[in-house]
XYZ file of N, CA and C in Angstrom:
780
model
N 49.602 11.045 -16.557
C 50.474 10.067 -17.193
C 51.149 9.188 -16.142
N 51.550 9.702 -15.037
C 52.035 8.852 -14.074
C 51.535 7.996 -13.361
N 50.178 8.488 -13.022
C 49.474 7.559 -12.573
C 48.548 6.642 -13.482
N 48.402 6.616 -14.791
C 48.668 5.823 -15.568
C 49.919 4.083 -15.563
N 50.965 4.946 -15.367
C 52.085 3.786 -15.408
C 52.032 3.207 -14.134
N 51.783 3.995 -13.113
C 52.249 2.690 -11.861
C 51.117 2.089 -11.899
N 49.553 2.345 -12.612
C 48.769 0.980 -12.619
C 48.983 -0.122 -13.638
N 49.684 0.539 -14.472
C 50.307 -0.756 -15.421
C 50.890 -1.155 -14.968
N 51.574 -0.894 -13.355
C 52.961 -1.666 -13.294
C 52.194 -2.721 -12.314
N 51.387 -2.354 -11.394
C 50.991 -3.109 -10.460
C 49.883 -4.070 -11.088
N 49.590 -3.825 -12.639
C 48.888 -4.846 -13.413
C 49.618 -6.326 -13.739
N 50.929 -5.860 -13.940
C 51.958 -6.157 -14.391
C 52.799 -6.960 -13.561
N 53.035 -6.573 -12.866
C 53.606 -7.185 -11.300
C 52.878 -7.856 -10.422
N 53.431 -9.148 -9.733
C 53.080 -9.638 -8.815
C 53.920 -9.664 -7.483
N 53.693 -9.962 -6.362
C 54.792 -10.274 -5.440
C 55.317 -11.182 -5.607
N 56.754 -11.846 -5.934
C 57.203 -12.877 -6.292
C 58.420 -13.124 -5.265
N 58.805 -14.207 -5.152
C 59.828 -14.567 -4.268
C 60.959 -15.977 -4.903
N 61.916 -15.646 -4.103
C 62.737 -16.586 -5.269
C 63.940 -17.672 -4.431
N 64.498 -18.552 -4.508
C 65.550 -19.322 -3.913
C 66.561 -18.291 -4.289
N 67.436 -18.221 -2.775
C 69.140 -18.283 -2.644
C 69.846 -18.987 -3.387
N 70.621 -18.499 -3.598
C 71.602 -19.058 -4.693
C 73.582 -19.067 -3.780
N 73.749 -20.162 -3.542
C 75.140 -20.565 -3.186
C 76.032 -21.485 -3.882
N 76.805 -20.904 -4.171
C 78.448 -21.341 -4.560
C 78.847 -21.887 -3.885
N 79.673 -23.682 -4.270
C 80.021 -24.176 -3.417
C 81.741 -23.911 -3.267
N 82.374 -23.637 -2.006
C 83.641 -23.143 -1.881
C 84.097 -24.322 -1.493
N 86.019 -24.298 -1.688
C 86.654 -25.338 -0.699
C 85.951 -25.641 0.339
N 85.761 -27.088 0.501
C 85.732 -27.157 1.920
C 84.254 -27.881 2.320
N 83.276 -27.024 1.208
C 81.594 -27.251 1.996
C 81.734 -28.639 1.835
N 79.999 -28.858 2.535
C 79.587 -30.299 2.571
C 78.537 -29.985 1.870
N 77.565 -30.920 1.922
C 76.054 -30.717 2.077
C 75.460 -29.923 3.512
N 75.876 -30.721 4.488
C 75.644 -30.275 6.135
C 76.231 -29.228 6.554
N 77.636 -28.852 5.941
C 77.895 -27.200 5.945
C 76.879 -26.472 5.661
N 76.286 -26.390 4.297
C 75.220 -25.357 3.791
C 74.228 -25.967 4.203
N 73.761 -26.706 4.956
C 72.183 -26.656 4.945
C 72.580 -26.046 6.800
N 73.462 -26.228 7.486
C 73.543 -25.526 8.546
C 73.615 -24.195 8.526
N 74.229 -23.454 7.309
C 74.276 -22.207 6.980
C 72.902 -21.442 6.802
N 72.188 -22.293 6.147
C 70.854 -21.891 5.165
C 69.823 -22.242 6.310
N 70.156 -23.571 6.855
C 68.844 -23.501 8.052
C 67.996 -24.415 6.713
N 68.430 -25.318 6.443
C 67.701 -26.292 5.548
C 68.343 -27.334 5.546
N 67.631 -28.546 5.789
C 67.639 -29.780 5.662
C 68.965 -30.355 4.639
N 69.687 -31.269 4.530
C 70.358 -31.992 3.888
C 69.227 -32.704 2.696
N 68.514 -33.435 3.197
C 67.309 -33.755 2.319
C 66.358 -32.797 1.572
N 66.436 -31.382 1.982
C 65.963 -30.433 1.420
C 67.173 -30.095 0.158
N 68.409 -29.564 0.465
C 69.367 -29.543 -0.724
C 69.521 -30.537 -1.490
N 69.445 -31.821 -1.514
C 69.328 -33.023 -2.509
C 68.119 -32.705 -3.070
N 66.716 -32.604 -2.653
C 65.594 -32.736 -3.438
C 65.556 -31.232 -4.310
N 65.852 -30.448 -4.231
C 66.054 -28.687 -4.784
C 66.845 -29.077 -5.905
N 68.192 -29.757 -5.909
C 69.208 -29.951 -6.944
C 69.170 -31.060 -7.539
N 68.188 -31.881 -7.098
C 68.210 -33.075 -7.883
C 69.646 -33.535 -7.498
N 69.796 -33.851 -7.000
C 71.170 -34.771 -6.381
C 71.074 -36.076 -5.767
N 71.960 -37.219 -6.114
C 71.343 -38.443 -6.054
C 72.323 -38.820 -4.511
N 73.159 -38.277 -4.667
C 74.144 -38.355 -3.259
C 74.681 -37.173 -2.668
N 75.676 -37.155 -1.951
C 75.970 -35.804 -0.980
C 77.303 -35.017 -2.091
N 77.425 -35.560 -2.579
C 78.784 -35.582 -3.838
C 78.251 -33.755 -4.546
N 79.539 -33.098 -4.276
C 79.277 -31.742 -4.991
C 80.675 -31.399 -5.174
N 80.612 -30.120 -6.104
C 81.799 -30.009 -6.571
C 82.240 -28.693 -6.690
N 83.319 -28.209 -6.224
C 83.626 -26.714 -5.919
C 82.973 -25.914 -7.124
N 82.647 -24.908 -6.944
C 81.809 -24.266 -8.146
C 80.536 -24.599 -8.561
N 80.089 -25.158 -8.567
C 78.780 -25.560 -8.425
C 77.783 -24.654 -7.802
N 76.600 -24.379 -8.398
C 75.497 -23.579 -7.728
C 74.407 -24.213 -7.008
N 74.396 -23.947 -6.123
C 73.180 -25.142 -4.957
C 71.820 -24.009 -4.770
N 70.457 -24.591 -5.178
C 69.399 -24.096 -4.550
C 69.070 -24.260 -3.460
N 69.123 -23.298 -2.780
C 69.584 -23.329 -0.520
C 67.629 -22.607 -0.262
N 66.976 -22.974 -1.288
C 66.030 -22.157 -0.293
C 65.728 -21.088 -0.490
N 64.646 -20.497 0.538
C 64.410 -18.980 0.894
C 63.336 -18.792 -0.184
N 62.718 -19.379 -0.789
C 61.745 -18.409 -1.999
C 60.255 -18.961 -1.381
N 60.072 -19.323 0.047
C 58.789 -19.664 0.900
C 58.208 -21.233 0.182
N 58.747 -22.125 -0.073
C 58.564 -23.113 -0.809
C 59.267 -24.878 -0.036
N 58.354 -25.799 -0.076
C 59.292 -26.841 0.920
C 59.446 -28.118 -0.103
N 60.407 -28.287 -0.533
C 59.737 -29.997 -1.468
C 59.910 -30.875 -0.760
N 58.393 -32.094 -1.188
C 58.409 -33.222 -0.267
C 58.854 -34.301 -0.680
N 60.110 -34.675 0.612
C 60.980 -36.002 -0.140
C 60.196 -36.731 0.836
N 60.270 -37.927 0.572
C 60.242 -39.478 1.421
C 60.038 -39.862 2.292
N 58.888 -40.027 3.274
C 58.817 -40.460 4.371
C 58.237 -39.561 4.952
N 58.057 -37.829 4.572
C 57.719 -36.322 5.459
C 56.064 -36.505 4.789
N 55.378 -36.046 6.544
C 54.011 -35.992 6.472
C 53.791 -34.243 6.634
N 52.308 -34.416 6.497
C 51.580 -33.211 6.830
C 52.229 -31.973 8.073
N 52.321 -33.293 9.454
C 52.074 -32.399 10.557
C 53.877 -32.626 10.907
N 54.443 -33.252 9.803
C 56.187 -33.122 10.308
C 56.787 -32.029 9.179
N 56.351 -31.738 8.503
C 56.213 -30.473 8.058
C 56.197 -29.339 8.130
N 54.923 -29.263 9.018
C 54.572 -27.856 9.316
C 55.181 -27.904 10.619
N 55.113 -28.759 11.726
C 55.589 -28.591 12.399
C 57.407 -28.077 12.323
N 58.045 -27.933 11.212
C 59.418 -27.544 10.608
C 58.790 -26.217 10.821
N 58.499 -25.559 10.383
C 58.235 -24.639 10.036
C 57.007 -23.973 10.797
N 56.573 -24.258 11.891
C 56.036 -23.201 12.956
C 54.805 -23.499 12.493
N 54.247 -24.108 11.747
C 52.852 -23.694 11.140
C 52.069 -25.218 11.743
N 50.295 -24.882 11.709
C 49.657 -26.159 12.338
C 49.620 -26.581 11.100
N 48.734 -27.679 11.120
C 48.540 -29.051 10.094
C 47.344 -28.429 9.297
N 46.241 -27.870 9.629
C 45.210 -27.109 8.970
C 45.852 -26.143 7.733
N 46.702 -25.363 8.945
C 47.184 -24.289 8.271
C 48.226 -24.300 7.011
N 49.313 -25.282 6.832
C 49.809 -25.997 5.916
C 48.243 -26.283 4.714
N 47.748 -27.002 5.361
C 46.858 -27.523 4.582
C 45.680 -26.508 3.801
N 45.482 -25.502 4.318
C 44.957 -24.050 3.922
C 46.024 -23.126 2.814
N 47.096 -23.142 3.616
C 48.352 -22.380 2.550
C 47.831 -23.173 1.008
N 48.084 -24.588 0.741
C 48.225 -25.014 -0.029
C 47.010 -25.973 -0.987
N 45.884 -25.181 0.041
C 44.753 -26.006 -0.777
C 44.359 -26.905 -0.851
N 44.525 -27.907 0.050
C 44.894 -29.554 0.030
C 43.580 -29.492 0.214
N 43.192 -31.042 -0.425
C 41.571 -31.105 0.081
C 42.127 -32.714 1.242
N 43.363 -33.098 1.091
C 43.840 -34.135 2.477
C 44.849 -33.975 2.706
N 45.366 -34.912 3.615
C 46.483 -34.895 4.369
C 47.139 -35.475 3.471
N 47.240 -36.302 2.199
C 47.820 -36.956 1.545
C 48.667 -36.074 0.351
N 50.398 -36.060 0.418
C 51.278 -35.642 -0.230
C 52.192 -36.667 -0.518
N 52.793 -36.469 -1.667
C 53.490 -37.235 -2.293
C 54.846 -36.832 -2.661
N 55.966 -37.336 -1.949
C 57.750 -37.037 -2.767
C 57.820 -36.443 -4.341
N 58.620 -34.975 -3.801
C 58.640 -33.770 -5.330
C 57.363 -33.089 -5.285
N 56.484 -33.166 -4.449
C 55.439 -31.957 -4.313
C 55.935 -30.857 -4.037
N 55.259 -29.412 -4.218
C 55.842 -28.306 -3.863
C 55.166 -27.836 -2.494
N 55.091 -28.213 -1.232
C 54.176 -26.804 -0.979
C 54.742 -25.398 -0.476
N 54.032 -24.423 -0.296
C 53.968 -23.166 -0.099
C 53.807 -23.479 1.635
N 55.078 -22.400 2.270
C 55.124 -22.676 3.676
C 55.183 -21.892 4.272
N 55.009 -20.594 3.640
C 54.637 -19.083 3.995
C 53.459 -18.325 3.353
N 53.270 -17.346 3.639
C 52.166 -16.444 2.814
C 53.155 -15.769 1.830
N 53.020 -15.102 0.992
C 54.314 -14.325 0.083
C 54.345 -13.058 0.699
N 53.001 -12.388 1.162
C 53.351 -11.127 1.847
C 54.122 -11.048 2.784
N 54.467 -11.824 3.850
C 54.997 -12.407 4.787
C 56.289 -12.342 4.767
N 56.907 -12.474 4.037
C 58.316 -12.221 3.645
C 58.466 -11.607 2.365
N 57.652 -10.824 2.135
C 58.252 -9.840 1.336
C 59.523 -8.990 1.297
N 59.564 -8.457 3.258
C 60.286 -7.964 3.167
C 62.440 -8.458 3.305
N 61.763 -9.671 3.372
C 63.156 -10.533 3.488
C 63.414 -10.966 2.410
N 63.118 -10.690 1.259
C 63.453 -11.210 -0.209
C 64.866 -10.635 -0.015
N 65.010 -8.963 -0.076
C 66.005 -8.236 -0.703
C 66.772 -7.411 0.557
N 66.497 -7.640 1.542
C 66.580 -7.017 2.923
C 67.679 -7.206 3.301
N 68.438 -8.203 3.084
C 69.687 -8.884 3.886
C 70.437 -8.039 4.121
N 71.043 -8.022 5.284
C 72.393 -7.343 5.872
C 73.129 -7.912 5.329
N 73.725 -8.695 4.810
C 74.651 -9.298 4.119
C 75.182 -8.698 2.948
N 76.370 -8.038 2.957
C 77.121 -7.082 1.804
C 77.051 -8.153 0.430
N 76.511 -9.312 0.201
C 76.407 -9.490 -0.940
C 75.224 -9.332 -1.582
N 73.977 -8.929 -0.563
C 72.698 -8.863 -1.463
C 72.356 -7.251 -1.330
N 71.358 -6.415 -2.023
C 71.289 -5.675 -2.450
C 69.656 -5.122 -1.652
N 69.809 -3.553 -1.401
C 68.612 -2.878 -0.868
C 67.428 -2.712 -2.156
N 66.437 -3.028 -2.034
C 65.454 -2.599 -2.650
C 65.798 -1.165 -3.310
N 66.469 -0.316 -2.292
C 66.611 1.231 -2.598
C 67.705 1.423 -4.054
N 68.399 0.840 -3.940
C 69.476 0.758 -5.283
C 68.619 0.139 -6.574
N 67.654 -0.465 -6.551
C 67.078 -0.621 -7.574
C 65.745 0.744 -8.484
N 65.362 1.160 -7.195
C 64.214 1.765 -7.772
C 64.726 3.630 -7.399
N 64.113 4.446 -8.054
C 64.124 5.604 -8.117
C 63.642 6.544 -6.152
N 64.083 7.634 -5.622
C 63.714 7.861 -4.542
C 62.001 8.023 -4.729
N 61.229 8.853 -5.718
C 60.497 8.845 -5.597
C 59.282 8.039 -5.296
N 59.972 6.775 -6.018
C 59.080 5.058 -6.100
C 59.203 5.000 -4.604
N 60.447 4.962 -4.265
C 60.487 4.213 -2.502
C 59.646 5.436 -1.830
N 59.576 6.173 -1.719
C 58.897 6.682 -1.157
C 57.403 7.035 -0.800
N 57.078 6.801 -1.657
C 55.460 6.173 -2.066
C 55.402 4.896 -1.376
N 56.339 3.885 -2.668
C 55.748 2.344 -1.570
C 56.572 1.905 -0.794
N 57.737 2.572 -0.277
C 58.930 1.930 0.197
C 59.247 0.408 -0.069
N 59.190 -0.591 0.744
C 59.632 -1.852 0.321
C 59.137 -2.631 -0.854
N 57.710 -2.341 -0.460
C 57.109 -2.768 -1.425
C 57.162 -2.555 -3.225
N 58.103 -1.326 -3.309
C 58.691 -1.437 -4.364
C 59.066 -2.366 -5.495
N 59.411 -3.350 -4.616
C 59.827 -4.543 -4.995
C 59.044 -4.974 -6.150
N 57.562 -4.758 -5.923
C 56.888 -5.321 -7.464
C 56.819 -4.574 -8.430
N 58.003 -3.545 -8.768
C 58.061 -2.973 -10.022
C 59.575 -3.810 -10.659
N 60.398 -4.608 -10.073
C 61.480 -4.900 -10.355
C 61.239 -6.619 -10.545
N 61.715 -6.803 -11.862
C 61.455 -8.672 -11.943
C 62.587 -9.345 -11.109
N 62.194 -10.272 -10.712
C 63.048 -11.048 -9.546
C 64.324 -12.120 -10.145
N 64.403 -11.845 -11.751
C 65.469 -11.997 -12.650
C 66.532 -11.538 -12.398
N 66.148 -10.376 -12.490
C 66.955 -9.142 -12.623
C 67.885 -8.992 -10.937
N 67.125 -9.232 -9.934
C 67.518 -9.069 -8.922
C 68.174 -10.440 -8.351
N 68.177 -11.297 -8.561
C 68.698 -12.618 -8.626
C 69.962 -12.634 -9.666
N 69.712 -12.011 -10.508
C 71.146 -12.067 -11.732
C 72.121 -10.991 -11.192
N 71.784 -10.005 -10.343
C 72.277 -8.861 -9.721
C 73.008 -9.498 -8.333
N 72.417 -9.886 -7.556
C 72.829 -10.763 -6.437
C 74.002 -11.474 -7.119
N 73.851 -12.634 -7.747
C 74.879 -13.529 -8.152
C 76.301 -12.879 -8.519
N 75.923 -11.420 -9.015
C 77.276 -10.692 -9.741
C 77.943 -10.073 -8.299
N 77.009 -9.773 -7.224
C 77.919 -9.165 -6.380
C 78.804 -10.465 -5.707
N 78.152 -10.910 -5.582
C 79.296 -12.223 -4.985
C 79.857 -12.916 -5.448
N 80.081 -12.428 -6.977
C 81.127 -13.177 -7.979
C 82.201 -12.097 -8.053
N 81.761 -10.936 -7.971
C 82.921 -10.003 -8.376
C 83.890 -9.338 -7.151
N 82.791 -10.144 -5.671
C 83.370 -9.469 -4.312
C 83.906 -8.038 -4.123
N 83.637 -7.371 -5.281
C 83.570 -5.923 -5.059
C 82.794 -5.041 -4.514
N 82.392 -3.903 -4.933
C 80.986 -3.305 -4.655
C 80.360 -2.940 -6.272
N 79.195 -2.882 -6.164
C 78.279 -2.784 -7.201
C 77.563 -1.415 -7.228
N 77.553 -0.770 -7.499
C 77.029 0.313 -7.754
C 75.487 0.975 -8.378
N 74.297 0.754 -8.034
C 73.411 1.159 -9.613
C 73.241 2.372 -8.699
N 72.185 2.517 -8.006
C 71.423 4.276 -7.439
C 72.343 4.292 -6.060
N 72.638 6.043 -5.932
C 73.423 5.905 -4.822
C 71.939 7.211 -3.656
N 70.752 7.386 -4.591
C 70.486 8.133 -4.104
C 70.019 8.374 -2.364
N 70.221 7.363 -1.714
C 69.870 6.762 -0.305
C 71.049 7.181 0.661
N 71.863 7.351 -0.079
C 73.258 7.489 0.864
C 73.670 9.328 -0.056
N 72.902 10.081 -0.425
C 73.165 11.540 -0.681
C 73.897 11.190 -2.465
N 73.776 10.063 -3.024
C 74.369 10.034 -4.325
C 73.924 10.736 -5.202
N 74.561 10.684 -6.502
C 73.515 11.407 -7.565
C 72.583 10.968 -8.444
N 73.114 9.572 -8.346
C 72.334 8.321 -8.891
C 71.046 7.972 -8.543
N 69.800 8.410 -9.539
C 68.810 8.392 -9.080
C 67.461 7.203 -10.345
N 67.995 7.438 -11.156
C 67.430 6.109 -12.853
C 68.351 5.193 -12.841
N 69.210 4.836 -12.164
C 69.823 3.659 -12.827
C 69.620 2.039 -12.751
N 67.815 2.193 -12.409
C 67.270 0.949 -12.037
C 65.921 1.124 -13.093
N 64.874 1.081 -12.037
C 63.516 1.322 -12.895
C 63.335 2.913 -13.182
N 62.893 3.558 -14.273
C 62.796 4.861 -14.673
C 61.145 4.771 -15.375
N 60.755 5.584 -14.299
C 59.046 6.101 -14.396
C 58.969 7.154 -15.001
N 58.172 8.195 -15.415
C 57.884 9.074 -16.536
C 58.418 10.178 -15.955
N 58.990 10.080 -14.412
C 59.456 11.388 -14.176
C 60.693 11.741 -14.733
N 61.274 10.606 -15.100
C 62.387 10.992 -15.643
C 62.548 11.229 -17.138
N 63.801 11.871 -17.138
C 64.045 12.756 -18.293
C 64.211 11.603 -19.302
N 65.126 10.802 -18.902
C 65.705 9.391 -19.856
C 64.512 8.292 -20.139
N 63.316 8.573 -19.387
C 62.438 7.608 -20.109
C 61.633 7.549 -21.035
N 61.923 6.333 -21.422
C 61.212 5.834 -23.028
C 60.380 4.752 -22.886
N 58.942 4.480 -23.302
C 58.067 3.753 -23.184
C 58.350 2.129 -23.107
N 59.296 1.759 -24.086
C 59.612 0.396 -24.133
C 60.972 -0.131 -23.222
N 61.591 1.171 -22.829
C 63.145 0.563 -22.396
C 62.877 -0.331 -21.342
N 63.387 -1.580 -21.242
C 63.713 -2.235 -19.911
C 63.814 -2.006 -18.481
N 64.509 -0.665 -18.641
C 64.432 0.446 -17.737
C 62.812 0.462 -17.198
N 61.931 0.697 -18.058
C 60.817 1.380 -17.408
C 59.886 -0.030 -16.855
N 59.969 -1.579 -17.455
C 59.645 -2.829 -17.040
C 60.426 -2.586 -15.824
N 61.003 -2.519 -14.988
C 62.103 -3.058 -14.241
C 62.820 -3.961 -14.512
N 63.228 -4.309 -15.752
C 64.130 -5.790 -15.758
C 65.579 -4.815 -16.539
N 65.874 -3.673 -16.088
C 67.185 -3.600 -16.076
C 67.844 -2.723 -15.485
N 69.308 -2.509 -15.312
C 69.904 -1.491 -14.299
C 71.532 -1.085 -15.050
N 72.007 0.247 -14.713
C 72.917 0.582 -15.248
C 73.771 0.710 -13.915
N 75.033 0.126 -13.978
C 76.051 -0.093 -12.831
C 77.410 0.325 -13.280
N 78.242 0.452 -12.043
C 79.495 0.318 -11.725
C 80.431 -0.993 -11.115
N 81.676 -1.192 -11.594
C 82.061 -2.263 -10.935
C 83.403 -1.746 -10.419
N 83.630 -1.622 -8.340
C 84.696 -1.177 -8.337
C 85.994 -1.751 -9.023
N 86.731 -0.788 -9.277
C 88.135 -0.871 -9.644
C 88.063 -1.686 -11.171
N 87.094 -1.527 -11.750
C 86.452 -2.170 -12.819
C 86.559 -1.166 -13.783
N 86.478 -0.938 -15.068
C 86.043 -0.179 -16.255
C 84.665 -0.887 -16.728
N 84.205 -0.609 -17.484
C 82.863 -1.136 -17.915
C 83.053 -1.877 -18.927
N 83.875 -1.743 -19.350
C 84.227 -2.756 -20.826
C 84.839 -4.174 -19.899
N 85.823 -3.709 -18.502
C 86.188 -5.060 -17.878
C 85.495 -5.944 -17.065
N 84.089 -5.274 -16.700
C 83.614 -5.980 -16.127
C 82.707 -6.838 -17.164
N 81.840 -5.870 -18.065
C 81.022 -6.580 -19.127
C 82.143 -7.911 -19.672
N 83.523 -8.002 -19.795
C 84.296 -9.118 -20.059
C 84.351 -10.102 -19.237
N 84.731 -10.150 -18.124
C 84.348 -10.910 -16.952
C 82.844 -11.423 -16.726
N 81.782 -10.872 -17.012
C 80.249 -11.422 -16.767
C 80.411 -12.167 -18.603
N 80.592 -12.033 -19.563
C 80.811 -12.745 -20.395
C 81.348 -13.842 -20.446
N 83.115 -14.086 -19.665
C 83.604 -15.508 -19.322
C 83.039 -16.010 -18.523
N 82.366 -15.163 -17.273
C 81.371 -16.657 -16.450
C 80.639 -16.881 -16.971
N 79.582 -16.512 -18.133
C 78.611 -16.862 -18.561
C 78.881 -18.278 -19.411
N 79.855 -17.546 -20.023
C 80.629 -18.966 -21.100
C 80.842 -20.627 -20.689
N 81.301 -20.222 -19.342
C 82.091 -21.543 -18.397
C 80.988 -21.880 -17.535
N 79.806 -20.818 -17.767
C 78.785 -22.024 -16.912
C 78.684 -21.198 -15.320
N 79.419 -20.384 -15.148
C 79.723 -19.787 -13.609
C 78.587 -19.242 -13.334
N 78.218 -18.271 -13.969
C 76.884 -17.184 -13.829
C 75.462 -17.818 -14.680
N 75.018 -18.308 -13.837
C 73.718 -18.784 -14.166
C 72.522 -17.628 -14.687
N 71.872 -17.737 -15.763
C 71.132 -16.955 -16.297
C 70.131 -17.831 -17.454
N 69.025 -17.279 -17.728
C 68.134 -17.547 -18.698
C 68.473 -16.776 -19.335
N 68.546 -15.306 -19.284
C 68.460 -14.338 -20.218
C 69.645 -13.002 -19.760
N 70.227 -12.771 -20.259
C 71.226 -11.519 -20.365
C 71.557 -11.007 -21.272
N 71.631 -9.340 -21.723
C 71.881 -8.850 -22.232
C 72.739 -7.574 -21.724
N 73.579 -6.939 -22.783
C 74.964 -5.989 -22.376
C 75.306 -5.196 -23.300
N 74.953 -3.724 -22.694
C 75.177 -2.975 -23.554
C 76.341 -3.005 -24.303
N 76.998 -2.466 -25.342
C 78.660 -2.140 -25.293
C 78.719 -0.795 -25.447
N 79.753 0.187 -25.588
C 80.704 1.023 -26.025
C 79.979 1.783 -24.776
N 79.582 1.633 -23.677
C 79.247 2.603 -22.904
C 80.792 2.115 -21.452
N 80.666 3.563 -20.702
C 81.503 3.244 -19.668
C 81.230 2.841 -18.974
N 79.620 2.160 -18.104
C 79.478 1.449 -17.394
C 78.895 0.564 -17.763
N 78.100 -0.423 -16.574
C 77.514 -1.656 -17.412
C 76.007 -1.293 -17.505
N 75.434 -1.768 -18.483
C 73.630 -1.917 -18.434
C 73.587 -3.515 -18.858
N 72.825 -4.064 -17.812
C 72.062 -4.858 -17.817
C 71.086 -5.128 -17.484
N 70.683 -6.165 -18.945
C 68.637 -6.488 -18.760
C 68.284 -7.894 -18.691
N 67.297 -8.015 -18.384
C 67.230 -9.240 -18.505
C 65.461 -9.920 -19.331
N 65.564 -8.788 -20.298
C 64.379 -8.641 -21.208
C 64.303 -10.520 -21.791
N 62.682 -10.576 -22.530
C 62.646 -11.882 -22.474
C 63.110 -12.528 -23.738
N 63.773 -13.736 -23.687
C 64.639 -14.414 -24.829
C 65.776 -15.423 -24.105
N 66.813 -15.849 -24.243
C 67.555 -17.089 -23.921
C 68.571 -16.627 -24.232
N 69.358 -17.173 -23.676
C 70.961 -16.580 -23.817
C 71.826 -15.258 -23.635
N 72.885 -15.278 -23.629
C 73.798 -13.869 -24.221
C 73.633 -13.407 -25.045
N 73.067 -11.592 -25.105
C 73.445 -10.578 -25.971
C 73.736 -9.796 -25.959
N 74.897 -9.220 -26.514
C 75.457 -7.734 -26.597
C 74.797 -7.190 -27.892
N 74.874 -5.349 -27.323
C 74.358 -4.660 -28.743
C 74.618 -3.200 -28.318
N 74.603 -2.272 -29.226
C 74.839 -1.428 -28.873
C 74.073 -0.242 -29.187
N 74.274 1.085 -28.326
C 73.159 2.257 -28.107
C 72.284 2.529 -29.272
């Protein structure tokens, strides 16, 4: 039976990679964050569709990072790749080109995806999250990083955004650091709590803690940013009457709560 499911999962899954997501604070520019991000000023205008440098505190800026370059105005083949370490062939191989000829709002691909796989979710940075808190010890241990393609990049992107909205700590599996928390991400047949359809067993959901939080206060708080536009999402859903939070990000549009 188990080895059953992880070939559904890897049927199921692809390696996927995704843009950073930044909040603009007092203060930024455009040239603040693209010095931060290591991206172009002309790269953050063409990502956000922005007609001038004009932004506005709160605001969410696409900074990059999901191996992807868009081409604004005037940028060739070999000023391109040359950005980015790569020859003019090789650009041109990544992306299939049968010429040198690209056109402003093209996408290309400026990495391999395997290639940075492991920098999707890797960051030292206390606001993004270990691969290991998502998936079960047994999963990491089998594929370690590569884990990653049992978990939708929704889910881990909607997860990201909450830790650096709530500047707390986030909680789902603690099992990496001796916790007891070992399902509260993806749950494979070894576990006791799994059920064929739960979200849980897709990877598109996780059951958390929010410090100094109750679960009813945080599920309130991810509700008013959702409302005001703060927390960007396609799809969310929230358990209620439980003490911590579960969230999925199963497929459909909008906010929903429901319960066990």
């Amino acid at each position: 039976m188990r080895k059953k499911i992880i070939f559904l999962f890897l049927g199921l899954f692809t390696i996927t990679s995704f843009s950073k997501v930044h909040k603009v604070r007092p203060g930024d520019t455009l040239d603040i964050i693209s010095r931060k991000y290591d991206i172009s000023v002309s790269q953050l205008q063409a990502r956000n569709h922005l007609s001038s440098s004009n932004i506005k505190q709160g605001d969410f800026l696409d900074v990059g990072g999901d191996g992807y370059h868009m081409v604004v105005y005037g940028e060739s083949i070999f000023k391109i790749a040359k950005r980015y370490g790569l020859s003019s062939s090789k650009l041109i191989d990544l992306n299939n080109l049968n010429s040198k000829t690209i056109q402003p709002g093209q996408k290309l691909k400026i990495k391999r995806r395997a290639d940075s796989l492991k920098k999707i979710i890797t960051s030292s940075k206390k606001n993004y999250f270990s691969i290991k808190e998502f998936v079960d010890k047994q999963t990491y241990e089998k594929f370690g990083e590569k884990s990653i393609w049992f978990i939708d990049k929704d889910l881990i992107s909607q997860m990201n955004q909450l830790r650096e909205l709530f500047g707390r700590q986030i909680t789902i599996n603690t099992w990496d650091n001796g916790g007891r928390f070992n399902w509260r991400g993806l749950r494979t047949s070894d576990s006791s709590n799994f059920t064929k359809y739960s979200s849980h067993s897709f990877g598109r959901a996780v059951d958390f803690d929010v410090e100094g939080l109750s679960g009813a206060q945080a599920r309130k708080q991810i509700i008013q940013w959702y409302r005001e536009g703060i927390l960007i999402s396609k799809s969310i859903n929230l358990e209620t009457e439980v003490n911590w939070v579960h969230l999925d990000v199963r497929n459909g549009e909008g906010l929903r709560t429901f319960t066990p």
